Structure formats: structure tokens, C-alpha cells
Coordinates of C-alpha atoms in Angstrom, one line a residue:
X286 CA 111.8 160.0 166.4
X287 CA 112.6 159.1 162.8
X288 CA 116.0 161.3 163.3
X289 CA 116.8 159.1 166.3
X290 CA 116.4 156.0 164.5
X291 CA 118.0 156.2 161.3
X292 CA 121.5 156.2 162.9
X293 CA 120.9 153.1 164.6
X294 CA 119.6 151.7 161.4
X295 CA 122.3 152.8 159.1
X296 CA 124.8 150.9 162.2
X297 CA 123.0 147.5 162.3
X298 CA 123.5 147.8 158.4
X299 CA 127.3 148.2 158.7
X300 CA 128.6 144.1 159.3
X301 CA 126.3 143.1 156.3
X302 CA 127.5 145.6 153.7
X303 CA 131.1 145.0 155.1
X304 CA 130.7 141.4 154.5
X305 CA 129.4 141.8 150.6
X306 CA 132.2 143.7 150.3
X307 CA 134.5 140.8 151.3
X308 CA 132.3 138.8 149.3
X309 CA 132.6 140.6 146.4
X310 CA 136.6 141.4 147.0
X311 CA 137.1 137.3 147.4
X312 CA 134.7 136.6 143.6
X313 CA 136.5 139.0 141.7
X314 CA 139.8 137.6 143.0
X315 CA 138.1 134.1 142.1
X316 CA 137.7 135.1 138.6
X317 CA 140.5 137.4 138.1
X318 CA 143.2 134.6 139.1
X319 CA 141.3 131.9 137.1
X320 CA 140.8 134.0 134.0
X321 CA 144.9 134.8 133.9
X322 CA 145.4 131.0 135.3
X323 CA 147.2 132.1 138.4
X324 CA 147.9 129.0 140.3
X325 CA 148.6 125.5 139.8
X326 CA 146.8 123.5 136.5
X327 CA 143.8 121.7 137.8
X328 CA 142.6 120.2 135.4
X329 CA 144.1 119.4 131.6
X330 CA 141.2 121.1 130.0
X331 CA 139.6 123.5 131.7
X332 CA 136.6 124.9 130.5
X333 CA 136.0 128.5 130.0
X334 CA 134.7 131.0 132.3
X335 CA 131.3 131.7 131.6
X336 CA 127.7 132.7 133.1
X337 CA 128.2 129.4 135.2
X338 CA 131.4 130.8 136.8
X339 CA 129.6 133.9 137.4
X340 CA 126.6 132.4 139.2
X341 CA 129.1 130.8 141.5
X342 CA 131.0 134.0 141.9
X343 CA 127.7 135.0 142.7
X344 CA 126.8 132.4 145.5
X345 CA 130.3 133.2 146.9
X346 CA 129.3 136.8 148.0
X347 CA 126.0 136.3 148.7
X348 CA 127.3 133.3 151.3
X349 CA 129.7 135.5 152.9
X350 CA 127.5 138.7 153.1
X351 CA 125.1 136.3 155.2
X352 CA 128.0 134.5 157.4
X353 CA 127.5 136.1 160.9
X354 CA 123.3 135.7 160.6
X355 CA 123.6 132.5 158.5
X356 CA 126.7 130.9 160.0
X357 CA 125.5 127.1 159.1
X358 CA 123.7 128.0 155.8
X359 CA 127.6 130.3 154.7
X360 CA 129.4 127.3 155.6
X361 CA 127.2 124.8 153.5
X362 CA 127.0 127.0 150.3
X363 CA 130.9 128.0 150.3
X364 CA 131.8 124.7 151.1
X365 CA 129.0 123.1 147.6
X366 CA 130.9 125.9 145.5
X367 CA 134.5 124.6 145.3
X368 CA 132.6 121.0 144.6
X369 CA 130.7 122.7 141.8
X370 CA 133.3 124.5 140.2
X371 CA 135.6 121.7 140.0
X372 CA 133.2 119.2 138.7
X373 CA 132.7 121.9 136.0
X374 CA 135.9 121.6 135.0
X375 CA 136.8 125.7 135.6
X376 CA 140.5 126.9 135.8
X377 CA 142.2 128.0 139.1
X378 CA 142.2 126.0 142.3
X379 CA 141.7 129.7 144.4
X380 CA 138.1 128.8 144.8
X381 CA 139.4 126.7 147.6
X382 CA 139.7 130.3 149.8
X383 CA 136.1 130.8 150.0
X384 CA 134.9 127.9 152.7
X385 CA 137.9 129.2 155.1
X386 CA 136.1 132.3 155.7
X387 CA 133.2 130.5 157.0
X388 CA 135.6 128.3 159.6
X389 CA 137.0 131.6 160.5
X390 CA 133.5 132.7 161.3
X391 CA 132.2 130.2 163.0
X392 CA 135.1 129.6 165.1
X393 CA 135.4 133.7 166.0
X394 CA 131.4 133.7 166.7
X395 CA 130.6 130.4 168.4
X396 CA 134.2 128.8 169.7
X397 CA 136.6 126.5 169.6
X398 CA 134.3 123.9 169.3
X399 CA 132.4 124.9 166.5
X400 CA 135.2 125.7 164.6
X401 CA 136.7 122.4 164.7
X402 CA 133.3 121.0 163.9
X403 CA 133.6 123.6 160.8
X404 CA 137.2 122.7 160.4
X405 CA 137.2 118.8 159.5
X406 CA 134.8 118.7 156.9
X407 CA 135.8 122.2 154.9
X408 CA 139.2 120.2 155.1
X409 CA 138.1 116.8 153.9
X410 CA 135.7 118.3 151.2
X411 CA 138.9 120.0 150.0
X412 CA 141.0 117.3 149.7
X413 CA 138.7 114.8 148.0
X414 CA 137.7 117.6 145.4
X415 CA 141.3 118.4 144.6
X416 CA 142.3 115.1 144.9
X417 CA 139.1 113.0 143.5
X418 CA 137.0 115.4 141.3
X419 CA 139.5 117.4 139.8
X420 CA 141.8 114.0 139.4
X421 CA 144.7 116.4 140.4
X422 CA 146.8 113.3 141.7
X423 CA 150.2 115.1 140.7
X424 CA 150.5 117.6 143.8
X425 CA 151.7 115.9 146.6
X426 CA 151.7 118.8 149.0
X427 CA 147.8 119.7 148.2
X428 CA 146.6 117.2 151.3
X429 CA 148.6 119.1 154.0
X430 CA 148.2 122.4 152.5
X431 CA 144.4 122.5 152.3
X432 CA 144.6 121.0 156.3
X433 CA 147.0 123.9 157.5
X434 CA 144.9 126.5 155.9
X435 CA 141.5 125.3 157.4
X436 CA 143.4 124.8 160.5
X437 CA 145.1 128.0 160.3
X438 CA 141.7 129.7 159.6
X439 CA 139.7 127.7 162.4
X440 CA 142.5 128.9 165.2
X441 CA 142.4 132.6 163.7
X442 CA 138.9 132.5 164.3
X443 CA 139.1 131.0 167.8
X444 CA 141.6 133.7 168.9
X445 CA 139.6 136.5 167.8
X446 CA 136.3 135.1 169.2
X447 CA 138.3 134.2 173.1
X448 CA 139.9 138.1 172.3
X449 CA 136.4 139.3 172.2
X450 CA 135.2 137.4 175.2
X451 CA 137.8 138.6 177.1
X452 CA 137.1 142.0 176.5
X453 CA 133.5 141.6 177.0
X454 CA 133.7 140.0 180.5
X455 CA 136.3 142.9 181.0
X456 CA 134.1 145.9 179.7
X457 CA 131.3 144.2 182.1
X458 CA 133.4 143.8 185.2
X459 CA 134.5 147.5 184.8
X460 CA 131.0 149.2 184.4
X461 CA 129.8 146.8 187.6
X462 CA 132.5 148.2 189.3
X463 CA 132.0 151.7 187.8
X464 CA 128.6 151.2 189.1
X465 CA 129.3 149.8 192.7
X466 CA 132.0 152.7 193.1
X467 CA 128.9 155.1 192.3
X468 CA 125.8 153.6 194.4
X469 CA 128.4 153.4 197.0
X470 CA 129.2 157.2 196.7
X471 CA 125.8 158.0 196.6
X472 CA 124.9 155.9 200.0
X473 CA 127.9 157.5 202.0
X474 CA 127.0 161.1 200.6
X475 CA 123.6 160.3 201.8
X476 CA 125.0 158.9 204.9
X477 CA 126.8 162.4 205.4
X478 CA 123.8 164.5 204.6
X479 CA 121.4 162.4 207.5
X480 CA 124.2 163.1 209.4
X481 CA 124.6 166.2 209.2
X482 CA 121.1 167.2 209.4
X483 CA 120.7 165.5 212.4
X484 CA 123.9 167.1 214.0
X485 CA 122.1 170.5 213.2
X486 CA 118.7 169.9 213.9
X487 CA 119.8 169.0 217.8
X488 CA 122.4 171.8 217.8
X489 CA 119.7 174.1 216.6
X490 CA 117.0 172.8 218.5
X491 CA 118.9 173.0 222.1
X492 CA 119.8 176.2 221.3
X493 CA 116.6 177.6 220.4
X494 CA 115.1 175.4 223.5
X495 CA 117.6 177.4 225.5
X496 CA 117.4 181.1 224.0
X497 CA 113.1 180.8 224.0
X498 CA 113.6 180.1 228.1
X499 CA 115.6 182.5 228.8
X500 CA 114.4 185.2 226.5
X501 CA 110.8 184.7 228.4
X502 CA 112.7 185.0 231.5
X503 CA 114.7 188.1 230.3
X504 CA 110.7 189.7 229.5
X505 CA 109.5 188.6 232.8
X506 CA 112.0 190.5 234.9
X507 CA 113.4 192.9 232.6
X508 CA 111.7 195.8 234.8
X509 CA 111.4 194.6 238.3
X510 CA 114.8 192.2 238.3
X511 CA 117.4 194.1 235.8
X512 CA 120.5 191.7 237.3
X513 CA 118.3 188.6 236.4
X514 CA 117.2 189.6 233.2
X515 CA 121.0 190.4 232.3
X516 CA 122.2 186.6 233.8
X517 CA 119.7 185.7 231.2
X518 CA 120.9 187.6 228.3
X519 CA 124.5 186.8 229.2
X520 CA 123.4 182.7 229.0
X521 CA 122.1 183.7 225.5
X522 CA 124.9 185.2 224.7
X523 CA 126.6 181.8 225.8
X524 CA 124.3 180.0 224.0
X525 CA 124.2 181.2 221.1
X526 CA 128.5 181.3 221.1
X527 CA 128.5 177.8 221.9
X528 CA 125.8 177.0 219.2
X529 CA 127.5 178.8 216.1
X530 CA 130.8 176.8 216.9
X531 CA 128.9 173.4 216.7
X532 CA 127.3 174.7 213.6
X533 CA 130.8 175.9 212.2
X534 CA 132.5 172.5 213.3
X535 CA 129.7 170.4 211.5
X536 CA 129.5 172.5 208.3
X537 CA 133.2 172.3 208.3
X538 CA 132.8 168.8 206.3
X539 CA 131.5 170.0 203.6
X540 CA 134.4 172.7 203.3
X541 CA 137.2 171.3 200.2
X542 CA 139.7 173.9 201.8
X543 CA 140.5 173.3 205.1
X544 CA 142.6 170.5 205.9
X545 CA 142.4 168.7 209.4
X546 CA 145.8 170.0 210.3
X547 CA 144.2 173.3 211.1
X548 CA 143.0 173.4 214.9
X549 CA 140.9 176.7 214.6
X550 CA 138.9 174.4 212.1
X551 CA 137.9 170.8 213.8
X552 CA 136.5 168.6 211.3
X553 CA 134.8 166.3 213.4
X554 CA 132.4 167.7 216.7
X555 CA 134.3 168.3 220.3
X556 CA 131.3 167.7 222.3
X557 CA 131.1 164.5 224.3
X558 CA 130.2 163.6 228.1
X559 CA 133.4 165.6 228.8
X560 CA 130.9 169.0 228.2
X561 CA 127.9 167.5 230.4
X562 CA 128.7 170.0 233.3
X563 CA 128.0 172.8 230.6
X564 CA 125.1 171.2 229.5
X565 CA 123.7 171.0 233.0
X566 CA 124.4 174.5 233.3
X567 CA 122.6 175.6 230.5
X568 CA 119.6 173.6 231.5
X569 CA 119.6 174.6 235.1
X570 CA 119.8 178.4 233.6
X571 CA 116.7 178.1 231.8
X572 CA 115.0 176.7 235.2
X573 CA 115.8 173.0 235.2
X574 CA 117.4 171.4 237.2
X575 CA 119.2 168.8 236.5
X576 CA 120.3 165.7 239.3
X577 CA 123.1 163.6 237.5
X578 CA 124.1 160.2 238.8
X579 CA 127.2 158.9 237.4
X580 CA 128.1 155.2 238.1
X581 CA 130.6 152.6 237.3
X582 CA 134.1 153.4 236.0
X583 CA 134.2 156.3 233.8
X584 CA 136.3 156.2 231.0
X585 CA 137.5 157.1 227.5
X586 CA 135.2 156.5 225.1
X587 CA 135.0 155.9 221.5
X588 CA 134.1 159.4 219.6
X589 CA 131.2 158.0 217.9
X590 CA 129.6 156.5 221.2
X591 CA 131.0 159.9 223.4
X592 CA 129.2 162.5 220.8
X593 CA 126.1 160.3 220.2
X594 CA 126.0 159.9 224.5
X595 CA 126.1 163.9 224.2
X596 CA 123.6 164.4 221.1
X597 CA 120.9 161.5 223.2
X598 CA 121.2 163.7 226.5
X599 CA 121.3 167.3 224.7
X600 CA 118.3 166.4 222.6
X601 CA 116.3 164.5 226.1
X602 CA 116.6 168.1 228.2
X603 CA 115.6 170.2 225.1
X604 CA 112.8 167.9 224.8
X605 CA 112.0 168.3 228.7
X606 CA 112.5 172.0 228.0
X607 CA 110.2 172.5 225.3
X608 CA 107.4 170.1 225.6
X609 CA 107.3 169.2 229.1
X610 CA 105.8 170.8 232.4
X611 CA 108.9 169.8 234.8
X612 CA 111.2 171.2 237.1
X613 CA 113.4 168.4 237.6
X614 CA 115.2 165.7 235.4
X615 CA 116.9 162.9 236.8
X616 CA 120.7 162.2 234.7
X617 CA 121.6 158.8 235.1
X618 CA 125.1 157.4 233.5
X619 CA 126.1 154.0 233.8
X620 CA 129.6 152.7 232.7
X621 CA 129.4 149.2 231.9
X622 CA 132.5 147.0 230.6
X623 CA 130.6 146.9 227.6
X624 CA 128.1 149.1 227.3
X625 CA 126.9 152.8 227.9
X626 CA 123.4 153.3 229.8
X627 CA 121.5 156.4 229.8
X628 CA 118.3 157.2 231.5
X629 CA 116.5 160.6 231.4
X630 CA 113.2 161.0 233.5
X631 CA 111.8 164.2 233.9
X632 CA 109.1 164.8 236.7
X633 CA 106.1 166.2 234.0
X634 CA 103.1 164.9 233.7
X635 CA 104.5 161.9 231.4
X636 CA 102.3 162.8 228.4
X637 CA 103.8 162.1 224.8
X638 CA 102.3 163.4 221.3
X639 CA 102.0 167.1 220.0
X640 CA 101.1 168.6 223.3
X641 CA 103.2 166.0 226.2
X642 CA 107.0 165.5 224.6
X643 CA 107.0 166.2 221.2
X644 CA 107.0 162.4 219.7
X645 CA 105.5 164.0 216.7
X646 CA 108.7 165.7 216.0
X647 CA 112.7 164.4 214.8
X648 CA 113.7 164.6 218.1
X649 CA 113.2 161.3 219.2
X650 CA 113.8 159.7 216.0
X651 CA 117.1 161.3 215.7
X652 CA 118.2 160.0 219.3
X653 CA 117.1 156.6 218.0
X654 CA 119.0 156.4 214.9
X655 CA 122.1 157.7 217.1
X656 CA 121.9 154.8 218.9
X657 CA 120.5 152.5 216.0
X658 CA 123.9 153.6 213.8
X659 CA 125.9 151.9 216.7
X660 CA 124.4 149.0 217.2
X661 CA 122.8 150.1 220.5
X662 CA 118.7 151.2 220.7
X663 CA 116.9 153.9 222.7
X664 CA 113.3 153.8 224.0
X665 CA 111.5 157.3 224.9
X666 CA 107.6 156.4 227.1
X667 CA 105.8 158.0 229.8
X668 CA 107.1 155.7 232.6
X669 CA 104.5 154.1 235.1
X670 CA 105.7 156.2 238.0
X671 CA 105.2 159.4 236.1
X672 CA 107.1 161.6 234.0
X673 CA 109.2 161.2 230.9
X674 CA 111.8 158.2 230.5
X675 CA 113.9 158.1 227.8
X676 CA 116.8 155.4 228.1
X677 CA 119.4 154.4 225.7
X678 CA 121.6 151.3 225.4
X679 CA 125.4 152.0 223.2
X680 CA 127.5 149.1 223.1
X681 CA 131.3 150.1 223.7
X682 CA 134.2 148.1 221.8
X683 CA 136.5 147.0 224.0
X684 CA 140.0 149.0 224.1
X685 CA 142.5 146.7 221.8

């Protein structure tokens, strides 16, 4: 824990001892340039440089090593020195310096605003103590030089602070989007995993429905009805053909090298109402039969509505098959301009839960997200005439 924290520490020390750097870089220029009376004469006798000087020297870094937590407090003190050193009659007039790194700080962490506020009275406190306390009434340019340099350190800060912004409200807007991109991917590859299981768990179930018939049939008549018992095998042959290729087709997604310009590898299912004949067969080879009703004007339908029609009726007769005692299922298919109805009711005893039609199951559930995903909804009861009803709704767009 203590390992983990000492880094952070050492960071958040970083800006301060940067800043008593400065401080100390800007002192020792302080005393330097007045000690070798760099500069214009301020004063006609200045006074020495002694502990005084120091102490100021002093207040100078301290001030700045405390301007980004202290802004107010730096500006105040760097601001009181250039008063104090002039009224002390010391050489050098590059004391002046020290307040503009305050302007520049207050300006770069706080705005335009505050800068300006910074800004007018550094400036004015410079001018009367050039002008006033030192009596230096000989430089005519010192008025417009101490405003363009307050100025000039004011706008520096303001531009750094509005840089920083920027690239704040930047940084931000990229790790939201960074962050939308990835819930985004993480929905629509759990969108594709729901979707797939429930692609396999009605291919697998029909097929399973299918191949437990007829492999009971097959055991039945296997001795006394050989011809039978090899119709049966041959339909789980059928099956079973028909069943991988669903499987490959669906799986087929999740392959990275197969490109959809391959035919021999679909990447999308091929079953639709244009297989219900085969469908019919397979149920009325495992002993159902199956009375279909078509009505309205058939037509081409969406791939999303055609498969999910498919899955709803596939998944309704291997429900019938498994779970319920009939012999018959009535098929009904209405067009609609727009809208797809489905009914499926079976002749059983009507009886849902673990021992009637499997309720207990996916089954259902899967039919009714089908139909949810497209804006449509399914209902699956024991109707009041007996038997099994399951009927589904699908809204069809209407052809552009």
C-alpha cells in the first residue's frame, strides 16, 4: 500500500517544488542584476543590499512557490514587495518582474476575467511606485512599459489557461466517445450472442424433437416393419443433414475468414416460409400431421420477419412434438398489408407447465423475443376450445 502511494505523493509534490524553483531562479536574478546595477538608476542613492533585500528575496520565492494554491495571497505579497523595496531605497528596478508572474497565474488558472482583475492593479501599483516612491520622474517610457508587460503577462496567461480548457473538454469528449464506441460494442456483441443462441437452441431442439420421434419409431418396428423403420432412419438422416447446415450457417458469424462472397458459406440463415413444405414434412414424418391454411396475398418478405415466421412455427411443432399428446396441428398464415399472423393449435389436451407444453423451458421465450425484436408480440395459452394456441403478430414494412 505504502509502495502504491509514494508515487502519487512524490507527483502532487512536483508543481510546488517547480514553482520554488522559479522563485528562487527570479530572487537570485533580483539580486544579481541589482548588486551589478543592471538596469536603469532608480534612485540617486541607493542603499546597499543587505539582510532586508534578502528577506524580500525571500518573500519573492516563497510567494511564487504558493501561486497556484495561494493565487490571491501570491498576488498580494509580490505585488507589497516591489512597494517595499523601493521605499527602501534598494538598486535595480527588476523587482518589478515578480507581480507579473502572479497575473500570469491567475489569468492561466481562473480566466480572462481574473486576470484583468489581476492586471489593473499590478499595473497601477507599478507605475505609482516607479513614478511616486522611487521619484523616478526622468523615464518617460516607464508608464507604458510597466502596462504592456502586465498586459502582455495577463494575455499569456489567458491563452495558456483557454489552451488548457480546450484540451480538457477535448480529452473528455474523446474518452465519452471512446466509452460510447465500447458499451455500444459490448451491447451488439451481446446482441449477437442472444442471437445466436437462440438460432441454435431451436435448430437443436427441432432436430432433437425430430430424431427422438423417429428413433422410437425406428425401435418400434425395427423387427416386424423393416421398410418403416428404414423411412425413419432415412428422415434422421434428413434431419440431422438439414440440422448441421443451420448450425454451420449460424456459426458461420463468428468465422473472421470467410467473406460473404463465398456461396458454399452463407452468412446469414436460408430458412424462411419458403421451406414450410419441408417443415411439414418432417413433422408429419414423426406422426403429425400438419393442416396449413395460407391466406391473403403471399409475398416477399423482409429476411428478419421471413426467418423469425420460420423459427416461431419450427419451434410451435417441436413444442407440439415433445410436450404434447396431439395428432393434429392446425398451420394458419395470414398475409396482411401490414402485418404477418400466425396461429398454431394443436389438438392435445391444452395443458402448459413441465408436463403440458413445456412453458418451463426457452422455447416459448425465444418465439417471444423473435417477435418482441420486431416490434410484433406472440402469445402461447391453452385455448378455451382445447388444445395448444400459440399466435404471433410481426409487423411488415411496407416495400419502398
Amino acid at each position: 500500500m505504502n509502495t502504491t502511494r509514494e508515487p502519487a505523493r512524490r507527483g502532487a509534490l512536483r508543481p510546488a517544488a517547480a514553482d520554488a524553483a522559479l522563485g528562487g531562479v527570479v530572487a537570485l536574478a533580483i539580486l544579481v542584476a541589482a548588486s551589478v546595477g543592471v538596469g536603469p538608476v532608480v534612485t540617486a542613492a541607493p542603499r546597499p543590499l543587505d539582510g532586508g533585500a534578502v528577506a524580500l528575496a525571500v518573500v519573492v520565492v516563497a510567494a511564487v512557490a504558493v501561486r497556484r494554491r495561494y493565487q490571491v495571497a501570491a498576488l498580494i505579497l509580490l505585488n507589497a514587495v516591489p512597494v517595499a523595496w523601493f521605499l527602501a531605497a534598494y538598486p535595480g528596478r527588476l523587482i518589478t518582474v515578480a507581480p507579473l508572474i502572479s497575473c500570469y497565474t491567475l489569468a492561466a488558472h481562473r480566466g480572462w476575467r481574473w486576470g484583468l482583475a489581476a492586471a489593473v492593479p499590478t499595473a497601477t501599483i507599478a507605475v505609482l511606485t516607479i513614478r511616486v516612491v522611487a521619484g523616478d520622474t526622468t523615464t518617460a517610457g516607464v508608464v507604458p512599459e510597466a502596462v504592456l508587460l502586465v498586459a502582455t503577462a495577463a494575455s499569456a496567461g489567458a491563452a495558456v489557461g483557454y489552451h488548457r480548457a480546450v484540451l480538457a473538454a477535448t480529452r473528455t469528449r474523446l474518452l465519452r466517445e471512446t466509452q460510447n464506441r465500447e458499451d455500444r460494442a459490448g451491447r451488439l456483441a451481446a446482441e449477437e450472442r442472444l442471437r445466436i443462441a437462440r438460432e441454435l437452441h431451436d435448430v437443436f431442439g427441432h432436430t432433437m424433437a425430430t430424431i427422438s420421434v423417429q428413433a422410437g419409431v425406428g425401435l418400434h418396428v425395427v423387427e416386424e416393419r423393416p421398410e418403416q423403420a428404414r423411412e425413419a432412419l432415412t428422415t434422421i438422416k434428413k434431419v440431422c443433414d438439414e440440422g448441421l447446415i443451420d448450425v454451420r450457417t449460424i456459426l458461420g458469424v463468428l468465422r473472421t475468414d470467410v467473406t460473404s462472397e463465398e456461396p458454399e458459406h452463407p452468412r446469414e440463415p436460408r430458412n424462411g416460409l419458403h421451406r414450410l413444405a419441408d417443415l411439414i414434412d418432417t413433422a408429419a414424418a414423426a406422426g403429425l400431421r400438419v393442416d396449413l391454411d395460407v391466406e391473403g396475398d403471399p409475398r416477399r418478405l423482409p429476411a428478419p420477419v421471413d426467418l423469425a415466421a420460420y423459427r416461431i412455427i419450427q419451434e410451435a411443432l417441436t413444442n407440439v412434438l415433445r410436450h404434447a399428446d396431439a395428432r393434429t396441428v392446425r398451420l394458419a398464415v395470414t398475409h396482411e398489408p401490414s402485418r404477418l399472423l400466425i396461429q398454431i393449435l394443436d389438438d392435445g389436451p391444452g395443458v402448459s407447465g413441465a408436463d403440458g407444453h413445456g412453458t418451463d423451458g426457452h422455447g416459448i421465450d425465444g418465439m417471444r423475443e423473435r417477435a418482441r425484436a420486431l416490434s410484433g408480440r406472440l402469445t402461447a395459452a391453452p385455448h378455451p376450445d382445447g388444445g395448444f394456441e400459440v399466435r404471433a403478430e410481426l409487423p411488415v414494412p411496407p416495400r419502398r
